[in-house]
CSV table of C-alpha atoms in Angstrom, one decimal:
chain,number,residue,atom,x,y,z
A,57,MET,CA,0.0,-0.1,0.2
A,58,ALA,CA,2.9,3.0,0.7
A,59,ASP,CA,4.2,1.9,-2.4
A,60,SER,CA,2.0,1.9,-4.1
A,61,TRP,CA,1.5,5.9,-2.5
A,62,ASN,CA,5.3,7.2,-2.8
A,63,ALA,CA,5.2,6.0,-6.3
A,64,LEU,CA,1.5,7.6,-7.9
A,65,GLY,CA,2.9,10.6,-5.3
A,66,SER,CA,6.4,10.8,-8.2
A,67,ALA,CA,3.7,10.4,-10.7
A,68,VAL,CA,0.9,13.3,-10.1
A,69,TYR,CA,4.3,15.0,-9.3
A,70,SER,CA,6.2,14.6,-13.1
A,71,ARG,CA,2.8,15.2,-14.2
A,72,LEU,CA,2.3,18.3,-12.8
A,73,ALA,CA,5.9,19.8,-12.1
A,74,PRO,CA,6.1,20.8,-16.0
A,75,TYR,CA,3.2,23.0,-16.4
A,76,LEU,CA,2.6,24.1,-12.4
A,77,GLY,CA,6.4,24.6,-11.1
A,78,SER,CA,7.5,22.7,-8.0
A,79,ALA,CA,5.3,23.9,-5.7
A,80,LEU,CA,4.3,20.6,-4.8
A,81,PHE,CA,3.8,18.2,-2.0
A,82,ASP,CA,2.7,15.6,-0.4
A,83,ALA,CA,-0.1,16.4,2.6
A,84,ILE,CA,1.0,19.9,3.6
A,85,ALA,CA,3.7,22.5,2.6
A,86,PRO,CA,6.4,23.5,4.6
A,87,GLY,CA,5.7,26.7,7.0
A,88,ALA,CA,7.9,28.7,5.2
A,89,VAL,CA,6.4,28.1,1.9
A,90,GLN,CA,5.1,31.1,0.4
A,91,PRO,CA,1.5,30.2,-1.5
A,92,PRO,CA,0.3,29.9,-4.8
A,93,PHE,CA,1.7,26.2,-4.1
A,94,GLY,CA,0.2,22.9,-4.1
A,95,VAL,CA,-0.7,19.9,-2.1
A,96,TRP,CA,-2.3,16.0,-3.1
A,97,GLN,CA,-2.5,13.0,-1.2
A,98,VAL,CA,-3.9,10.3,-0.5
A,99,LEU,CA,-7.4,10.3,0.9
A,100,VAL,CA,-8.7,6.7,0.3
A,101,THR,CA,-7.3,3.6,-0.8
A,102,ASP,CA,-9.9,0.2,-1.5
A,103,ASP,CA,-8.4,-3.0,-2.3
A,104,GLU,CA,-9.0,-5.7,-4.2
A,105,TYR,CA,-7.7,-9.3,-3.7
A,106,LYS,CA,-7.9,-13.0,-6.4
A,107,PHE,CA,-6.4,-15.1,-4.3
A,108,GLY,CA,-4.0,-14.2,-3.0
A,109,SER,CA,-2.5,-11.6,-0.5
A,110,THR,CA,-1.2,-9.2,-2.5
A,111,PRO,CA,-3.9,-6.5,-3.7
A,112,VAL,CA,-4.3,-6.7,-7.5
A,113,MET,CA,-6.2,-3.5,-7.9
A,114,GLU,CA,-6.1,-0.4,-5.9
A,115,SER,CA,-8.4,3.0,-6.0
A,116,ILE,CA,-7.1,5.4,-4.9
A,117,ASP,CA,-8.4,8.4,-3.8
A,118,VAL,CA,-6.0,11.7,-4.3
A,119,GLN,CA,-7.3,15.3,-3.5
A,120,LEU,CA,-5.3,18.2,-5.2
A,121,ARG,CA,-5.7,21.8,-3.6
A,122,PHE,CA,-4.1,24.4,-4.3
A,123,VAL,CA,-3.2,27.3,-1.5
A,124,SER,CA,-2.3,30.7,-2.2
A,125,ASP,CA,-3.2,34.2,-0.5
A,126,ARG,CA,-4.7,36.5,-2.2
A,127,ASP,CA,-8.1,38.9,-2.0
A,128,TRP,CA,-9.8,36.4,-3.6
A,129,PRO,CA,-9.4,33.1,-4.8
A,130,ASP,CA,-8.6,33.6,-8.2
A,131,ARG,CA,-4.7,32.3,-8.4
A,132,ALA,CA,-6.2,29.4,-7.1
A,133,ARG,CA,-8.7,28.9,-9.2
A,134,ALA,CA,-6.4,28.7,-11.7
A,135,MET,CA,-3.6,26.8,-10.8
A,136,TYR,CA,-6.9,24.1,-10.1
A,137,GLY,CA,-7.5,23.9,-13.6
A,138,THR,CA,-4.2,23.9,-14.9
A,139,ALA,CA,-3.9,20.7,-12.6
A,140,HIS,CA,-7.4,19.5,-13.9
A,141,THR,CA,-6.5,20.0,-17.7
A,142,TYR,CA,-3.1,17.8,-17.7
A,143,MET,CA,-4.6,14.7,-14.6
A,144,GLN,CA,-7.5,14.2,-16.1
A,145,ASP,CA,-8.0,10.9,-17.5
A,146,ALA,CA,-3.8,11.6,-17.8
A,147,PRO,CA,-0.7,9.1,-19.1
A,148,LEU,CA,0.4,9.3,-15.5
A,149,SER,CA,3.6,6.6,-15.0
A,150,VAL,CA,3.5,5.3,-11.6
A,151,SER,CA,6.7,1.8,-10.8
A,152,GLY,CA,5.5,-1.7,-10.9
A,153,TYR,CA,1.4,-0.1,-11.9
A,154,ARG,CA,-1.1,-0.4,-14.7
A,155,VAL,CA,-3.4,2.5,-15.0
A,156,LEU,CA,-7.0,2.5,-14.9
A,157,ARG,CA,-8.1,5.0,-15.0
A,158,CYS,CA,-7.9,8.7,-13.5
A,159,ARG,CA,-10.8,10.9,-13.4
A,160,ARG,CA,-11.8,13.5,-11.4
A,161,ARG,CA,-15.3,12.1,-9.3
A,162,GLY,CA,-16.3,14.5,-7.2
A,163,GLY,CA,-15.9,16.7,-4.5
A,164,LYS,CA,-14.9,19.7,-6.1
A,165,PHE,CA,-14.2,22.7,-3.1
A,166,GLN,CA,-13.2,26.2,-2.9
A,167,TYR,CA,-13.1,27.2,1.1
A,168,MET,CA,-11.5,29.5,2.3
A,169,ASP,CA,-9.5,29.1,6.3
A,170,THR,CA,-8.8,30.7,9.2
A,171,GLY,CA,-5.4,31.9,8.5
A,172,ASN,CA,-6.9,33.7,5.0
A,173,PHE,CA,-5.3,31.6,3.1
A,174,TRP,CA,-8.0,30.4,-0.3
A,175,HIS,CA,-7.7,26.8,-1.2
A,176,VAL,CA,-9.4,25.0,-4.3
A,177,GLY,CA,-8.6,21.7,-5.3
A,178,ALA,CA,-10.5,18.4,-6.6
A,179,VAL,CA,-11.1,15.0,-5.5
A,180,TYR,CA,-9.7,12.2,-8.3
A,181,GLN,CA,-10.5,8.6,-8.6
A,182,VAL,CA,-7.3,6.5,-9.4
A,183,ASP,CA,-7.3,3.2,-10.2
A,184,LEU,CA,-4.2,1.3,-10.4
A,185,GLU,CA,-3.7,-2.7,-11.3
A,186,ALA,CA,-0.3,-4.0,-10.4
A,187,THR,CA,1.4,-5.1,-12.8
B,77,MET,CA,-44.8,-22.9,-34.1
B,78,ALA,CA,-46.0,-26.8,-35.4
B,79,THR,CA,-43.6,-27.8,-36.2
B,80,GLY,CA,-44.4,-31.5,-37.2
B,81,LYS,CA,-45.9,-34.3,-36.5
B,82,GLY,CA,-45.4,-35.0,-32.3
B,83,SER,CA,-44.6,-31.4,-31.8
B,84,ARG,CA,-45.5,-29.1,-28.8
B,85,VAL,CA,-47.1,-26.1,-30.1
B,86,SER,CA,-45.3,-23.5,-27.4
B,87,ARG,CA,-46.3,-19.3,-27.3
B,88,VAL,CA,-44.0,-17.4,-25.3
B,89,GLN,CA,-46.0,-14.9,-23.3
B,90,LYS,CA,-44.3,-11.6,-22.3
B,91,ASN,CA,-46.2,-9.6,-19.1
B,92,THR,CA,-45.5,-7.1,-18.8
B,93,ALA,CA,-47.7,-6.4,-15.8
B,94,THR,CA,-44.9,-6.5,-12.5
B,95,LEU,CA,-42.2,-5.0,-14.5
B,96,SER,CA,-44.5,-2.2,-14.5
B,97,ALA,CA,-45.2,-2.1,-11.1
B,98,ILE,CA,-41.1,-2.3,-10.8
B,99,ARG,CA,-40.9,1.0,-12.8
B,100,LYS,CA,-43.5,2.5,-10.6
B,101,ALA,CA,-42.4,1.8,-7.5
B,102,MET,CA,-38.5,2.6,-8.9
B,103,PRO,CA,-38.7,5.9,-7.8
B,104,GLU,CA,-39.5,5.8,-4.5
B,105,ASN,CA,-36.9,2.6,-3.3
B,106,ALA,CA,-34.5,4.4,-5.0
B,107,GLN,CA,-35.3,7.4,-2.8
B,108,ALA,CA,-35.1,4.7,-0.4
B,109,LEU,CA,-31.7,3.7,-1.6
B,110,VAL,CA,-30.1,6.1,-1.5
B,111,LEU,CA,-31.9,7.9,2.1
B,112,ASP,CA,-30.4,3.9,3.3
B,113,MET,CA,-27.3,5.2,2.5
B,114,ALA,CA,-26.6,8.4,3.4
B,115,THR,CA,-27.6,7.9,6.6
B,116,ASP,CA,-25.3,4.6,6.6
B,117,MET,CA,-23.0,7.1,5.1
B,118,GLY,CA,-23.2,9.8,8.0
B,119,GLU,CA,-23.5,7.3,10.7
B,120,GLN,CA,-19.3,5.8,10.1
B,121,PHE,CA,-19.1,9.4,9.7
B,122,ALA,CA,-19.8,10.4,13.2
B,123,ILE,CA,-18.2,7.2,14.2
B,124,LEU,CA,-14.5,8.1,12.6
B,125,ALA,CA,-14.8,12.1,13.1
B,126,PRO,CA,-11.6,13.8,15.6
B,127,ARG,CA,-13.4,14.9,18.8
B,128,ASP,CA,-13.0,17.7,21.2
B,129,THR,CA,-16.2,19.2,21.8
B,130,GLY,CA,-18.5,17.1,19.2
B,131,SER,CA,-20.1,19.6,17.7
B,132,MET,CA,-18.7,18.4,14.1
B,133,ALA,CA,-19.4,14.7,14.5
B,134,GLU,CA,-22.4,15.6,16.0
B,135,SER,CA,-24.0,17.5,14.1
B,136,THR,CA,-24.0,15.3,11.0
B,137,TYR,CA,-26.5,15.2,8.9
B,138,VAL,CA,-28.1,15.0,5.7
B,139,GLN,CA,-30.2,17.1,3.5
B,140,ALA,CA,-32.7,14.8,1.4
B,141,LYS,CA,-35.4,17.2,-1.0
B,142,ASP,CA,-37.2,17.0,1.2
B,143,GLY,CA,-35.7,17.6,4.2
B,144,ALA,CA,-32.9,17.1,7.2
B,145,TYR,CA,-32.0,13.6,8.9
B,146,GLN,CA,-30.3,12.5,11.7
B,147,ASP,CA,-29.8,9.4,12.3
B,148,GLY,CA,-32.7,8.4,10.0
B,149,LYS,CA,-35.2,10.6,11.3
B,150,PRO,CA,-37.2,14.1,10.2
B,151,THR,CA,-35.4,17.2,12.2
B,152,SER,CA,-34.4,20.9,11.0
B,153,ILE,CA,-31.8,22.7,10.7
B,154,GLY,CA,-31.9,24.6,14.1
B,155,ALA,CA,-32.3,21.6,16.5
B,156,ILE,CA,-29.0,21.5,14.8
B,157,GLU,CA,-27.9,23.8,15.5
B,158,VAL,CA,-29.5,24.4,19.3
B,159,MET,CA,-27.6,20.5,19.6
B,160,ALA,CA,-24.1,22.0,17.6
B,161,ARG,CA,-23.9,25.1,19.9
B,162,ALA,CA,-25.4,23.9,23.6
B,163,LEU,CA,-21.6,21.2,22.3
B,164,ASN,CA,-18.9,24.2,21.9
B,165,PRO,CA,-21.0,27.7,21.5
B,166,ASP,CA,-18.4,29.1,18.8
B,167,VAL,CA,-19.1,27.2,16.4
B,168,GLU,CA,-20.3,28.4,12.8
B,169,PHE,CA,-22.8,26.4,10.8
B,170,THR,CA,-22.5,26.3,7.2
B,171,PRO,CA,-26.1,24.0,5.6
B,172,LEU,CA,-26.4,22.0,2.8
B,173,PRO,CA,-28.0,22.9,-0.5
B,174,ILE,CA,-31.3,21.1,-0.9
B,175,PRO,CA,-31.3,18.7,-3.8
B,176,THR,CA,-33.2,19.6,-7.2
B,177,ASN,CA,-34.4,15.5,-6.9
B,178,ASP,CA,-35.5,13.0,-5.0
B,179,THR,CA,-32.4,11.1,-5.8
B,180,THR,CA,-29.9,13.4,-4.5
B,181,ALA,CA,-28.9,13.5,-0.8
B,182,TYR,CA,-26.4,15.8,0.4
B,183,VAL,CA,-24.3,14.6,4.0
B,184,ALA,CA,-21.8,16.4,5.8
B,185,PRO,CA,-21.9,18.4,9.5
B,186,LEU,CA,-22.9,21.6,10.0
B,187,ALA,CA,-20.2,22.9,11.6
B,188,LYS,CA,-18.4,24.8,10.3
B,189,HIS,CA,-15.1,24.1,10.2
B,190,TYR,CA,-15.3,20.4,8.9
B,191,GLU,CA,-14.1,21.7,6.0
B,192,TYR,CA,-11.0,22.8,7.0
B,193,VAL,CA,-10.4,19.3,8.6
B,194,GLU,CA,-12.2,17.1,5.8
B,195,PHE,CA,-10.1,18.6,3.1
B,196,GLY,CA,-7.1,20.6,5.2
B,197,THR,CA,-6.6,24.1,5.7
B,198,ARG,CA,-2.2,26.4,5.5
B,199,TYR,CA,-0.5,24.3,7.9
B,200,MET,CA,-3.0,22.0,8.4
B,201,ALA,CA,-3.1,18.4,6.6
B,202,ALA,CA,-6.9,16.6,5.2
B,203,ARG,CA,-8.2,14.7,8.0
B,204,PRO,CA,-9.9,12.6,5.0
B,205,THR,CA,-12.7,10.9,7.2
B,206,MET,CA,-16.4,11.5,5.0
B,207,ALA,CA,-14.1,9.9,2.3
B,208,THR,CA,-12.5,7.5,4.7
B,209,ALA,CA,-16.9,6.5,5.6
B,210,LYS,CA,-17.7,6.9,1.9
B,211,ALA,CA,-15.4,3.7,0.9
B,212,ILE,CA,-17.2,2.1,4.1
B,213,VAL,CA,-20.3,2.1,2.7
B,214,ARG,CA,-19.0,1.7,-1.1
B,215,ARG,CA,-18.1,-1.3,0.1
B,216,ASN,CA,-21.3,-2.3,2.0
B,217,MET,CA,-23.7,-1.3,-1.0
B,218,MET,CA,-23.9,-5.9,-1.0
B,219,THR,CA,-24.4,-6.5,2.2
B,220,LYS,CA,-25.8,-3.9,4.3
B,221,HIS,CA,-27.8,-1.6,0.9
B,222,LYS,CA,-28.0,-5.0,-0.3
B,223,ALA,CA,-32.1,-4.9,1.0
B,224,ALA,CA,-33.1,-1.8,-0.5
B,225,LEU,CA,-30.7,-2.8,-3.3
B,226,GLU,CA,-33.0,-5.5,-4.1
B,227,ARG,CA,-36.7,-3.3,-4.3
B,228,VAL,CA,-35.1,-1.0,-6.6
B,229,ALA,CA,-34.9,-4.1,-9.3
B,230,THR,CA,-38.2,-7.1,-8.1
B,231,ASP,CA,-40.8,-4.5,-6.1
B,232,GLY,CA,-43.7,-3.6,-7.9
B,233,ARG,CA,-45.0,-2.8,-4.5
B,234,ARG,CA,-46.0,0.4,-2.8
């Protein structure tokens, strides 16, 4: 399970960094990093087994979220919009797995947190088949 | 159709009465299934949710087109607000939208800080409790919700 998460994280980073820069972090950005930046985080995984003890398929919900400190959410929205273009049905290259699907599955959100940072993002379902 | 000496005449007759009854009852049965699953999701969330005052977990409700529900029973936003404020006087609220059809239901806590917990903030990673609840309900489809599912496809009774 941990292997698929790390492999998926590398794949997402490789896919998005050319368009959004290197400010994309796993789960949380370091405190010293200035917005805007992106965060990707595994939320939950559903495993499917055949006869062995290793899952043959993993369906992983991944959150992609972009954070901005502007007064309005436009920058976070723009970053998310770019990310969505490259994440929807993305041909991700996940080491050790074949990607069956990478698609937004609802859960689009926009909010301002108590520190006045805008967050814009969505949840993607990535289905992986072990190779 | 007759095919010769000793052949048997057989006829296939469609009985659409049962199918029509099932189709007629389907919206109501589908609505019951949606409410069933939404209630389950709310319950799973309340079990898993992080707790301090409990105002987030305890303010979880289901918003259907015909009203709000908690633990499968009709309630009101006002009643949930009173209960949540008793746990946390500083809690703020964000009501769910009202669905436009009978086969949609929304599930979430009324407490506004739910979105910070579920999706994260600048300095806090997401704590995806509703995502986990959704996965559990998905897994429960063919066990806990099997009866309601079967009713949609087979039950023409009202």
